[in-house]
mmCIF file of C-alpha atoms in Angstrom:
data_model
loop_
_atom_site.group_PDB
_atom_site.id
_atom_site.type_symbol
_atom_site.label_atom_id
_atom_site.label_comp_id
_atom_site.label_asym_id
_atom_site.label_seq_id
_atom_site.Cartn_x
_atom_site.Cartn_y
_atom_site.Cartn_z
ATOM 1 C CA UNK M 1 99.592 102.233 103.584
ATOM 2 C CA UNK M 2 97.764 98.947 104.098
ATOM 3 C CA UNK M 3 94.713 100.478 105.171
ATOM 4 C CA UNK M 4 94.942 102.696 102.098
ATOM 5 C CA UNK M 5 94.928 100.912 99.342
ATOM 6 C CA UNK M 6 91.285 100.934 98.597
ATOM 7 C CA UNK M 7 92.185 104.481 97.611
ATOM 8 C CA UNK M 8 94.256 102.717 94.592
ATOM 9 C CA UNK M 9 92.045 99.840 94.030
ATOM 10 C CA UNK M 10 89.393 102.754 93.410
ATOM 11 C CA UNK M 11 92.419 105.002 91.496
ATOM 12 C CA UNK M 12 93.901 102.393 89.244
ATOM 13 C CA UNK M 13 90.683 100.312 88.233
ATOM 14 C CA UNK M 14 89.580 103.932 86.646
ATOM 15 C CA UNK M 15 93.329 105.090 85.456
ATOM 16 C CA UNK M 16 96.314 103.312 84.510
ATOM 17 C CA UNK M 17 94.941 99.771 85.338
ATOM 18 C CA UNK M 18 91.496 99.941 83.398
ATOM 19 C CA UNK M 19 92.397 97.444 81.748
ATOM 20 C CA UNK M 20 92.823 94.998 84.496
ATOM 21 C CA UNK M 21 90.536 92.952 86.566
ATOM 22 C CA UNK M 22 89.594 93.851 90.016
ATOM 23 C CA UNK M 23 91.252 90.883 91.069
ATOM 24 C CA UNK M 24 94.791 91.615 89.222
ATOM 25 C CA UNK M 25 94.296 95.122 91.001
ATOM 26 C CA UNK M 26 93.871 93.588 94.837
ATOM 27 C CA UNK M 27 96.988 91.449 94.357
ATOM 28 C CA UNK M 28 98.880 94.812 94.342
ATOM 29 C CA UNK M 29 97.588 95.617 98.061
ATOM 30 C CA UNK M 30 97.201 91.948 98.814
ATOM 31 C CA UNK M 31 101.163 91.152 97.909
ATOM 32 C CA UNK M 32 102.206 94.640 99.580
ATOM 33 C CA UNK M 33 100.313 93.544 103.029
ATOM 34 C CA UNK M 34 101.642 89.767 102.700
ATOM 35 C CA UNK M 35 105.497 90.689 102.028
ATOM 36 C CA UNK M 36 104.496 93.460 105.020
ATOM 37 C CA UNK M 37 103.486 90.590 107.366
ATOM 38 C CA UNK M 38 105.753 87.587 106.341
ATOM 39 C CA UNK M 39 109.479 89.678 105.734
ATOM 40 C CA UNK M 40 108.530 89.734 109.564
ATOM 41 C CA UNK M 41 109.463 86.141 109.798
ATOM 42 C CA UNK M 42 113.272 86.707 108.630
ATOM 43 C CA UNK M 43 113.214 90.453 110.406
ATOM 44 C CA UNK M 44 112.005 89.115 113.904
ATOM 45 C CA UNK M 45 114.990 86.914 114.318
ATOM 46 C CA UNK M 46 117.284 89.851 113.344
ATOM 47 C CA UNK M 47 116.015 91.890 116.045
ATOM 48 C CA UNK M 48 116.391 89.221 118.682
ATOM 49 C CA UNK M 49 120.405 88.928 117.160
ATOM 50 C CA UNK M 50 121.060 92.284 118.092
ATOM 51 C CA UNK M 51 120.424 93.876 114.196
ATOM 52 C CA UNK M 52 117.649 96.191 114.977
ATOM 53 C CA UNK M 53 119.403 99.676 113.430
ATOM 54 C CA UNK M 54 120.224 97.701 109.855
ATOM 55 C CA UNK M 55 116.737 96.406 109.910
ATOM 56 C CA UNK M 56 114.763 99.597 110.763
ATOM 57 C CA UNK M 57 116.979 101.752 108.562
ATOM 58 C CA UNK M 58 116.899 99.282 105.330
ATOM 59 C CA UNK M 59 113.461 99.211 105.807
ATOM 60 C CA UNK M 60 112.615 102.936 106.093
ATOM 61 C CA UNK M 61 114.518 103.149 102.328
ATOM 62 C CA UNK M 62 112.934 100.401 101.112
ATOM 63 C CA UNK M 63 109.441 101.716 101.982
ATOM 64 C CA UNK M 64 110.073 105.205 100.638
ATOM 65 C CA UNK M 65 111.804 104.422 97.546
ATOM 66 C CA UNK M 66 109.202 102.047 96.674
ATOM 67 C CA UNK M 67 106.973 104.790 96.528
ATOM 68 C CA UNK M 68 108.318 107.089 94.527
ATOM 69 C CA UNK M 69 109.345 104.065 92.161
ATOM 70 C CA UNK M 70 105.389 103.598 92.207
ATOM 71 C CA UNK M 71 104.689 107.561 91.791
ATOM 72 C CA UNK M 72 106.513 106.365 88.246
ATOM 73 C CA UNK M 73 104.809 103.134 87.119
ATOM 74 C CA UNK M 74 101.871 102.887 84.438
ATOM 75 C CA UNK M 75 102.133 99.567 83.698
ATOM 76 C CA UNK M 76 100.755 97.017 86.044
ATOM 77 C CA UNK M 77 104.069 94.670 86.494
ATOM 78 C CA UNK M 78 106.079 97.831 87.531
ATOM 79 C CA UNK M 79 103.025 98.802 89.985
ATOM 80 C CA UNK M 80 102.920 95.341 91.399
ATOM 81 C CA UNK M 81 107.046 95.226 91.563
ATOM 82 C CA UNK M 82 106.961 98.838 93.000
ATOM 83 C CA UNK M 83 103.982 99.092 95.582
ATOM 84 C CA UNK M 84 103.648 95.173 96.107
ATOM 85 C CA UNK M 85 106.798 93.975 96.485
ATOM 86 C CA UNK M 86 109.312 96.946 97.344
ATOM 87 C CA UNK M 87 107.184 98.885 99.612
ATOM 88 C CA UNK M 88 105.669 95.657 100.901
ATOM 89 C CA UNK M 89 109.340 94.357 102.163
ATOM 90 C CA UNK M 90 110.416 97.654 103.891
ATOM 91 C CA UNK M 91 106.940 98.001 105.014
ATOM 92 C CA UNK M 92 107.852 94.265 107.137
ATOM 93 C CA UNK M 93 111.055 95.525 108.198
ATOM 94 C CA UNK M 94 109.858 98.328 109.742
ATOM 95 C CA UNK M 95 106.392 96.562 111.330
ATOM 96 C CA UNK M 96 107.830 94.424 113.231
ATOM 97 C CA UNK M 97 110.372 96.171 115.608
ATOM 98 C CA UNK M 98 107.503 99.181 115.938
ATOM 99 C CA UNK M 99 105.641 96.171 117.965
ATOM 100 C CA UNK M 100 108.008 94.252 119.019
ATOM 101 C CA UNK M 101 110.349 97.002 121.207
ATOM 102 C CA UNK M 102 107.220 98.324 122.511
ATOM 103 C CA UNK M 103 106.386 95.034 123.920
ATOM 104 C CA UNK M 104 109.563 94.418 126.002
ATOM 105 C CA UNK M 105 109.050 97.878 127.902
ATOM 106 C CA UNK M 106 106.251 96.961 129.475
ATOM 107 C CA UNK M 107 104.278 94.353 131.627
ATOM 108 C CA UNK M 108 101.354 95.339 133.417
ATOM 109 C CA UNK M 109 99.970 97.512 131.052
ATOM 110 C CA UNK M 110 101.791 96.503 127.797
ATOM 111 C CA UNK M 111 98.453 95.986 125.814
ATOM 112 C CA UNK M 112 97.747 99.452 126.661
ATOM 113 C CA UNK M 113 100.755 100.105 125.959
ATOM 114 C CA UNK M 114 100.915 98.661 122.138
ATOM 115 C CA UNK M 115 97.472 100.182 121.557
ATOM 116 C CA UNK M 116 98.055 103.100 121.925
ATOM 117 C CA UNK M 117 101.332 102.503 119.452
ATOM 118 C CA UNK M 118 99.108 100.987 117.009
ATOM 119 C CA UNK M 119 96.855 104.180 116.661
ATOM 120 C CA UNK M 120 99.730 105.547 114.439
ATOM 121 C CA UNK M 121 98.423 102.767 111.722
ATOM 122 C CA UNK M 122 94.817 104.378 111.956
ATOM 123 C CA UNK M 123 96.058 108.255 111.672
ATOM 124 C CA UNK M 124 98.127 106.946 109.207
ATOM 125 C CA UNK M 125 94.557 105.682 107.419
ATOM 126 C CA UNK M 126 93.125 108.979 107.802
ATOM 127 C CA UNK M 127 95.967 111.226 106.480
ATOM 128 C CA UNK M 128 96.558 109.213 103.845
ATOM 129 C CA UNK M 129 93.188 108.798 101.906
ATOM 130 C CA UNK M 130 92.844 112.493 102.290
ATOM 131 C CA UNK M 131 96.094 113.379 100.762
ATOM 132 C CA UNK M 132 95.921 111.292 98.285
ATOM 133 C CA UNK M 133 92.700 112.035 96.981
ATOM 134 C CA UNK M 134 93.004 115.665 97.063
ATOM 135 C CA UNK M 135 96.405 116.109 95.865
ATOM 136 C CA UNK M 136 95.489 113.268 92.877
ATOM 137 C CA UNK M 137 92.498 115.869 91.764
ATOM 138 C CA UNK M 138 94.898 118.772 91.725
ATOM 139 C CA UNK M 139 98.177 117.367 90.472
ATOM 140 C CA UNK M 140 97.733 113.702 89.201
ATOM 141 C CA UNK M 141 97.978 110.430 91.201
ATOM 142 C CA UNK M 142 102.032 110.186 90.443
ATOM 143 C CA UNK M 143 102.649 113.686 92.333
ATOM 144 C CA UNK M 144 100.120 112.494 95.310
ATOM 145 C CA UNK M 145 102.551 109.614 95.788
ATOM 146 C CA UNK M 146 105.566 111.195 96.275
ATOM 147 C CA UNK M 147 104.028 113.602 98.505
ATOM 148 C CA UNK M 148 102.816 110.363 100.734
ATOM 149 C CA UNK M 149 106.373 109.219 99.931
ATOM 150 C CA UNK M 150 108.004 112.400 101.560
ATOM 151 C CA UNK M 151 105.548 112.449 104.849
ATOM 152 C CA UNK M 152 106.557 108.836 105.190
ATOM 153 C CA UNK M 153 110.352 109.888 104.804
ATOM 154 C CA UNK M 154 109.759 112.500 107.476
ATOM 155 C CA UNK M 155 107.563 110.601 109.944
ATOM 156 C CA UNK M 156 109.931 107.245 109.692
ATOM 157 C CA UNK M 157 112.903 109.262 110.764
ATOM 158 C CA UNK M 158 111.449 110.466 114.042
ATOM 159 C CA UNK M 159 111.088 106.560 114.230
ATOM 160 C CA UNK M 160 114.931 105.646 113.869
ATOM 161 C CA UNK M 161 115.662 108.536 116.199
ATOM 162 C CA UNK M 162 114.125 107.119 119.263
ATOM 163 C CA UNK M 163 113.451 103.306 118.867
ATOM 164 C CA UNK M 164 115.849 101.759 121.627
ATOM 165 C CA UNK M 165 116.543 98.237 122.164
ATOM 166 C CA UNK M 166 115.842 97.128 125.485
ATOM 167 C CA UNK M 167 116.657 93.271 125.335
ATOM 168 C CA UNK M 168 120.389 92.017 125.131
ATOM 169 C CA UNK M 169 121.110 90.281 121.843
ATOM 170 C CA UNK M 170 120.801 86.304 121.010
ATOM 171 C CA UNK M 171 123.241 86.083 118.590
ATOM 172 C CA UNK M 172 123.262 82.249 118.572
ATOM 173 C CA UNK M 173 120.832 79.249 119.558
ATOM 174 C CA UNK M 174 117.789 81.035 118.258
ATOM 175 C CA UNK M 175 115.647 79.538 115.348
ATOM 176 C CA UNK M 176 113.824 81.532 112.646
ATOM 177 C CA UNK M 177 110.870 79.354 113.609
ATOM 178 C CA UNK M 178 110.534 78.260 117.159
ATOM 179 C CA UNK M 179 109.806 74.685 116.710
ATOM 180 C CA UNK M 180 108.799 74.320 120.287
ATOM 181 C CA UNK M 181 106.436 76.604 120.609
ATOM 182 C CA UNK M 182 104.662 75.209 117.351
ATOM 183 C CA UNK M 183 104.507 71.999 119.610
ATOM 184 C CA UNK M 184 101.937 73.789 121.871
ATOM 185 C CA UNK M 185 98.477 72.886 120.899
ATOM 186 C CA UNK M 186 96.950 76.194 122.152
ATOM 187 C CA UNK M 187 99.638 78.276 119.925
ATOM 188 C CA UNK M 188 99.426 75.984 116.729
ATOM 189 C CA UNK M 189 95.595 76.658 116.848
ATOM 190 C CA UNK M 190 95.826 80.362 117.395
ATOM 191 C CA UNK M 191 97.986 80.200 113.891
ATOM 192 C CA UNK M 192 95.264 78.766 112.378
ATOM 193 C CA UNK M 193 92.516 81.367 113.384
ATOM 194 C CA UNK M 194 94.622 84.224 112.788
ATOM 195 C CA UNK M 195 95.087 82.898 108.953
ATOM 196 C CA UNK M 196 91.440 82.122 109.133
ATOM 197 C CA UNK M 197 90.852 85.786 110.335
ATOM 198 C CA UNK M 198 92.766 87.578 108.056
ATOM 199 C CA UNK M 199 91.687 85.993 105.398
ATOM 200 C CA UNK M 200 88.662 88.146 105.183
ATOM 201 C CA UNK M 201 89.099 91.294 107.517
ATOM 202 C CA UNK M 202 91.292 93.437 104.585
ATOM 203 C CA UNK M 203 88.832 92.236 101.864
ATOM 204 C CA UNK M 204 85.909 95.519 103.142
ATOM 205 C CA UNK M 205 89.043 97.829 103.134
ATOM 206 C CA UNK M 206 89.970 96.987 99.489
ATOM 207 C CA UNK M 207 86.471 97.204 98.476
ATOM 208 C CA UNK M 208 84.444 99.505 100.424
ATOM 209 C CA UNK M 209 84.854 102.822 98.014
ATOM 210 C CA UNK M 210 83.797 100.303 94.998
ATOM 211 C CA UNK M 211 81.022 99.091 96.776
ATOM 212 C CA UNK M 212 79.291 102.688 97.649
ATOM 213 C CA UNK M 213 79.128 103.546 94.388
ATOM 214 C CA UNK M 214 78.181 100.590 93.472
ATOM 215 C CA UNK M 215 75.090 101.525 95.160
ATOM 216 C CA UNK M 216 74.650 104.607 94.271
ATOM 217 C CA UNK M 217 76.275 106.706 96.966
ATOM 218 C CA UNK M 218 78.445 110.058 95.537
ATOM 219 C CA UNK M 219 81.757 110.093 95.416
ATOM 220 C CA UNK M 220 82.701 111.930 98.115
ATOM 221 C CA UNK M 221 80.687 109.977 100.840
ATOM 222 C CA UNK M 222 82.457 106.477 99.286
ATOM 223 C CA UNK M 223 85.972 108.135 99.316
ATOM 224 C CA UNK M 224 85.299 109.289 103.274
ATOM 225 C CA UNK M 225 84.164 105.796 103.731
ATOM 226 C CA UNK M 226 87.362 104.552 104.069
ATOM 227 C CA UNK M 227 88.283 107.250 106.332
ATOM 228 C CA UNK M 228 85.603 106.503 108.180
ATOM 229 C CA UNK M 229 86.888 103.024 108.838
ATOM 230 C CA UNK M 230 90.145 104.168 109.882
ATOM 231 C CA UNK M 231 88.909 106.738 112.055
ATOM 232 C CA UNK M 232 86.851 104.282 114.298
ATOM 233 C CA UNK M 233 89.680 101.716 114.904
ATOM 234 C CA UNK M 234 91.167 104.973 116.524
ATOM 235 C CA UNK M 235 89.150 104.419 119.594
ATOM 236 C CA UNK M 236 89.066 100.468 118.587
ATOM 237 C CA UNK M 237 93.223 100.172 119.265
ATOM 238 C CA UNK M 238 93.337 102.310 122.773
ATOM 239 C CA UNK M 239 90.208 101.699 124.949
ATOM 240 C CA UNK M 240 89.965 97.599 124.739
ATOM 241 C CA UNK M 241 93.719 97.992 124.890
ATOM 242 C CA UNK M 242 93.331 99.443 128.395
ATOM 243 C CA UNK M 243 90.133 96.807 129.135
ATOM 244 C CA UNK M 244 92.213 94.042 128.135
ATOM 245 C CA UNK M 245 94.921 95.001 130.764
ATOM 246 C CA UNK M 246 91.798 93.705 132.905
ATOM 247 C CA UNK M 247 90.246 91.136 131.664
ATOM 248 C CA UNK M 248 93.313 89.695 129.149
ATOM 249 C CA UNK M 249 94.099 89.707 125.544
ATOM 250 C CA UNK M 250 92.449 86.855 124.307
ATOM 251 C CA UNK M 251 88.745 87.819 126.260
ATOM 252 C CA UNK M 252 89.213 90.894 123.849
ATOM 253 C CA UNK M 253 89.996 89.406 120.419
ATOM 254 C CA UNK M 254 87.429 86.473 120.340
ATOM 255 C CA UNK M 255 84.334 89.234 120.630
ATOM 256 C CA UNK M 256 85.641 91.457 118.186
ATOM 257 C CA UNK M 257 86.856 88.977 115.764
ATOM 258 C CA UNK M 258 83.379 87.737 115.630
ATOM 259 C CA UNK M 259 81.598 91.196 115.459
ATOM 260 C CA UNK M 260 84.118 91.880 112.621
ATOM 261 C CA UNK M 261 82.731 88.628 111.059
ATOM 262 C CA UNK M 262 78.673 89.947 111.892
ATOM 263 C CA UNK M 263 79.340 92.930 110.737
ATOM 264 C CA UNK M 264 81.015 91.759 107.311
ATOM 265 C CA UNK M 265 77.901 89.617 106.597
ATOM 266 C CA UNK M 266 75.774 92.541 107.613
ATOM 267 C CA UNK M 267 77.401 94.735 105.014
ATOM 268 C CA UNK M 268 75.075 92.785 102.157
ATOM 269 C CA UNK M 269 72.058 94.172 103.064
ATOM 270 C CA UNK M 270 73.630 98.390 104.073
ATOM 271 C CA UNK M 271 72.182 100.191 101.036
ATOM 272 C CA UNK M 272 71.490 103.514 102.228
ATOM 273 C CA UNK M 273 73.869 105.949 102.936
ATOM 274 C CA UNK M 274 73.460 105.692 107.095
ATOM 275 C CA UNK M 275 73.420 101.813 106.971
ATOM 276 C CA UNK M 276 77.145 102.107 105.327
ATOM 277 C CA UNK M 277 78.118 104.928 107.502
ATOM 278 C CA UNK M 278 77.532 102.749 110.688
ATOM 279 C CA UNK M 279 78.871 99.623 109.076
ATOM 280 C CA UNK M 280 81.888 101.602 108.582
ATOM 281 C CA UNK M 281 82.839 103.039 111.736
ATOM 282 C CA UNK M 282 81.884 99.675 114.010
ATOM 283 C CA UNK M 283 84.053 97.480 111.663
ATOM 284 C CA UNK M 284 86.784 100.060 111.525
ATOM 285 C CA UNK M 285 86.105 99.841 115.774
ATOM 286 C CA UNK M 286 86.181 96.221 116.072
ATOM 287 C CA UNK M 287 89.115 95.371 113.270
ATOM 288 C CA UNK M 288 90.946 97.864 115.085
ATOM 289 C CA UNK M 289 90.698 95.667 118.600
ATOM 290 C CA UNK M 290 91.654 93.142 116.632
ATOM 291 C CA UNK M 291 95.203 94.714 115.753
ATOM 292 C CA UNK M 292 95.460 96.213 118.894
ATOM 293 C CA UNK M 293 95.693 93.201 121.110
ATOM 294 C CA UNK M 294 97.325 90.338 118.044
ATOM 295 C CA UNK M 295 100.827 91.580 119.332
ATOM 296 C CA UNK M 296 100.132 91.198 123.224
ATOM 297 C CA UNK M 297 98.340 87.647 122.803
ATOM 298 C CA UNK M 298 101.953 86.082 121.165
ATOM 299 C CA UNK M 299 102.720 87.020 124.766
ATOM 300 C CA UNK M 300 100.448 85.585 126.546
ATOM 301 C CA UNK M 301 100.648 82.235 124.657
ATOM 302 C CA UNK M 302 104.283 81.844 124.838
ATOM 303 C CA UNK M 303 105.759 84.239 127.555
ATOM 304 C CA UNK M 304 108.697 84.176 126.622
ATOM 305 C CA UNK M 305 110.226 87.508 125.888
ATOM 306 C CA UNK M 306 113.776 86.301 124.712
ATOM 307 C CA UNK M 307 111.852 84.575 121.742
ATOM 308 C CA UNK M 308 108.859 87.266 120.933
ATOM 309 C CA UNK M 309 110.010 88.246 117.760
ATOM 310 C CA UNK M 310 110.560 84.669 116.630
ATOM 311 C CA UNK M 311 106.679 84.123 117.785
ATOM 312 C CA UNK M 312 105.546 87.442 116.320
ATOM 313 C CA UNK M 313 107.280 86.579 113.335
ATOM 314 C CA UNK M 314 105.341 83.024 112.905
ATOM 315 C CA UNK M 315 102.194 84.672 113.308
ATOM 316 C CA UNK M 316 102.298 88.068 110.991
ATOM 317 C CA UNK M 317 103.572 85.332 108.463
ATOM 318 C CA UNK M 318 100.593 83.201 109.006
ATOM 319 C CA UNK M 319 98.560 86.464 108.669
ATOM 320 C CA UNK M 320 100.292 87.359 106.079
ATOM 321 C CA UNK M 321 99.387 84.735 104.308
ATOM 322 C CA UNK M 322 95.152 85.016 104.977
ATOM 323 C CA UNK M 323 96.004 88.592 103.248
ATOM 324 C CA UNK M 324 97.628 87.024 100.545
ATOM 325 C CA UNK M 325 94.508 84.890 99.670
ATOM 326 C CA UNK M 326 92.179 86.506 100.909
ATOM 327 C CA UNK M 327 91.180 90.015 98.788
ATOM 328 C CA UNK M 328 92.484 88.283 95.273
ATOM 329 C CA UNK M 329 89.926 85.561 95.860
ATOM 330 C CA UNK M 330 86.961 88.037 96.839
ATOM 331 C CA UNK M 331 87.771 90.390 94.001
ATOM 332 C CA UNK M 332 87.586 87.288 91.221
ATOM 333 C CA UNK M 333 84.254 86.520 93.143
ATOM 334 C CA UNK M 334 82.912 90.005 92.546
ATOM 335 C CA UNK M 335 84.424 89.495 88.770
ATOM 336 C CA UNK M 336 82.692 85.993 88.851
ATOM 337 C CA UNK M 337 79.418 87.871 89.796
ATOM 338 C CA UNK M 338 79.522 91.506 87.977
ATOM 339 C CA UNK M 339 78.143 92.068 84.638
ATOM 340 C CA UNK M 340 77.168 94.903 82.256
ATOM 341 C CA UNK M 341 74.036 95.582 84.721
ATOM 342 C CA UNK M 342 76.523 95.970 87.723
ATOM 343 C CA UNK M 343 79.374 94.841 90.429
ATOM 344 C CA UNK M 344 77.675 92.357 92.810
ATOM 345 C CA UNK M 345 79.518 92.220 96.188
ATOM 346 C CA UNK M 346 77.066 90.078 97.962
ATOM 347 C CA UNK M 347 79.356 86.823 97.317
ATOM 348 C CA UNK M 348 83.020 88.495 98.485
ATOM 349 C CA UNK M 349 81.204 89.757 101.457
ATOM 350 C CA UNK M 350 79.722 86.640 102.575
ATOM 351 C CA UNK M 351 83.267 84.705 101.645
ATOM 352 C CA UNK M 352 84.833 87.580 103.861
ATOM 353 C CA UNK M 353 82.214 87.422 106.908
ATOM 354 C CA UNK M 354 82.088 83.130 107.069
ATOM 355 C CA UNK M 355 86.237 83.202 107.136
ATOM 356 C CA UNK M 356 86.398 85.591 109.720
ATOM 357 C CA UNK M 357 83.955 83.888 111.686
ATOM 358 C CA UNK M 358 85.584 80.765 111.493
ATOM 359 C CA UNK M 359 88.565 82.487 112.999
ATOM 360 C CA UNK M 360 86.312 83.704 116.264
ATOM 361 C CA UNK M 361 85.329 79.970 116.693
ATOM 362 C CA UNK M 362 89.214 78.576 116.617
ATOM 363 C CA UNK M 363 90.351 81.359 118.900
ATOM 364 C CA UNK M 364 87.449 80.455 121.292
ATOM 365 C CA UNK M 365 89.111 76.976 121.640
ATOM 366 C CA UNK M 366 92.923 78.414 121.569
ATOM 367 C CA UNK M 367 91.382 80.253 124.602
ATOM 368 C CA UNK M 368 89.616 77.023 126.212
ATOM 369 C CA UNK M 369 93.018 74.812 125.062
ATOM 370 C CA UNK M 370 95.444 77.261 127.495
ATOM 371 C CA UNK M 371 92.849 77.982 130.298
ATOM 372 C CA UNK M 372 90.139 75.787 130.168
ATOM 373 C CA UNK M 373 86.583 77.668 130.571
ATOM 374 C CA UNK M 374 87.191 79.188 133.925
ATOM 375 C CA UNK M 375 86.978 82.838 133.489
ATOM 376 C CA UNK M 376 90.094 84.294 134.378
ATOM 377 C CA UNK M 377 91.897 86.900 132.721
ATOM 378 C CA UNK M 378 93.088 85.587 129.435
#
């Protein structure tokens, strides 16, 4: 649902949200991917106690009765208390053990192995889009919800059904923040450049629909846009998933954090309709790497498995937190710029693009901090 909000960006800044900013609008999907990412905080030291069922099952609820509770908003503090809070806290409660049990089943290949989990979040940016915008033409935008509500439902269950614990429980002795892993110079820093990261990578997904027609593009091409996006982390989450088996985690994420970054900045001057296509698909590739191989690197720096979903926890809260920032402060920048003649993007994208870079150049030295500059598999 993360990757679909720029479906309701586009949806309520035309419906029952005129009336608010494009800002106000992205702190709906901005709050919803924030609560996703830092509820993991609480939920990752639940798992390691032995709580996984409560968690996953609380969460499944939470998620789908926060959508139909949205299918029912028109006002933008029941939107924002519906989609950004509710769905956003089930949304955390289920993330986290969907990555987490994954990684304690394998070793050898467990970045393949997550990547190939993690594809479900790009199908699940495909499907959505397309039944939201078709069913929202036919039967309103409230009825296209609950239909997204019930394939969630259905698709959620299958979840519950055959998640297993591998790991025996901690039920005492474990921290909600490991303290001594926050000691380590190399982990502390990776913190950093994931907030740094995240910061800008959602703010293209938010925006990218506004920004075709913004240009001129139809309607149709902007609205497959984000599909487009979606479609090419597909292939982004599973092959340098199976290359970083190889070469290592972190020799994947520094490359595509910074393409992500190029590629933002490149975005200013993609006015035609092929320019956006490509921009599209390679950013959807790359941004997809990036989520493909985040889970795997808490690994790597702290190898720990007994404490992973403490780690994990620490860093989708730090993540959490670029989201949080990030899309609210490039959608007042596009309100800053916009006038009567037209919405200017040139200033979010550039905000976007120099964050995310940032974040390449900070995981470049969380690399050189834990294995100097030898090239080894990292």
């Amino acid at each position: 649902m993360i990757n679909t909000f720029g479906i309701y960006q586009a949806e309520y800044s035309t419906g029952i949200l005129s009336g608010s900013s494009e800002s106000d609008i992205s702190w709906i999907g901005s709050l919803q991917a924030f609560l996703m990412l830092v509820v993991c905080v609480l939920c990752g030291r639940l798992l390691d106690a032995g709580y996984f069922y409560a968690d996953i099952t609380i969460g499944v609820f939470l998620a789908v009765f926060g959508m139909m509770t949205t299918s029912l908003a028109n006002e933008y503090w029941q939107v924002i208390l519906a989609q950004g809070v509710v769905v956003g806290i089930g949304a955390g409660m289920i993330f986290i053990p969907s990555i987490q049990i994954v990684g304690t089943y394998f070793s050898t290949r467990r970045s393949t192995a997550m990547g190939l989990a993690a594809t479900g979040s790009s199908i699940g940016g495909i499907v959505y889009p397309v039944v939201l915008k078709r069913l929202a033409a036919e039967l309103g935008l409230p009825w296209a919800t609950r239909v997204v509500g019930f394939i969630m439902l259905g698709t959620l269950l299958i979840s519950v059904a055959v998640m297993r614990p591998r790991l025996p429980p901690r039920k005492s002795g474990l921290p909600l923040v490991n303290v001594a892993a926050l000691r380590d110079p190399a982990f502390a820093l990776w913190l950093v450049a994931v907030f740094f990261t995240f910061v800008g990578l959602y703010v293209p997904f938010f925006f990218v629909e506004k920004y075709a027609l913004s240009i001129g593009v139809s309607s149709d091409l902007a609205f497959y846009l984000l599909i487009i996006m979606n479609a090419g982390s597909v292939p982004g989450r599973i092959v340098p998933s199976m290359i970083a088996d190889k070469v290592g985690n972190m020799s994947i994420m520094i490359p595509a954090v910074l393409f992500s970054g190029v590629i933002t900045l490149a975005w200013i001057g993609a006015h035609t309709q092929s320019g956006l296509i490509a921009a599209a698909f390679f950013l959807g590739l790359v941004s997809g790497s990036i989520q493909a191989v985040l889970p795997a690197n808490v690994v790597f720096l702290c190898p720990d498995l007994s404490m992973l979903g403490s780690n994990l926890g620490m860093t989708m809260f730090t993540s959490g937190f670029g989201l949080l920032i990030g899309s609210p402060v490039a959608g007042a920048i596009i309100d800053r710029q916009s006038s009567a003649d037209g919405v200017v993007f040139w200033g979010a994208l550039t905000f976007a693009g120099a964050f995310i870079i940032a974040g390449s150049i900070l995981l470049t030295a969380c690399r050189v901090i834990k294995v100097g500059f030898a090239i080894v598999k990292a």
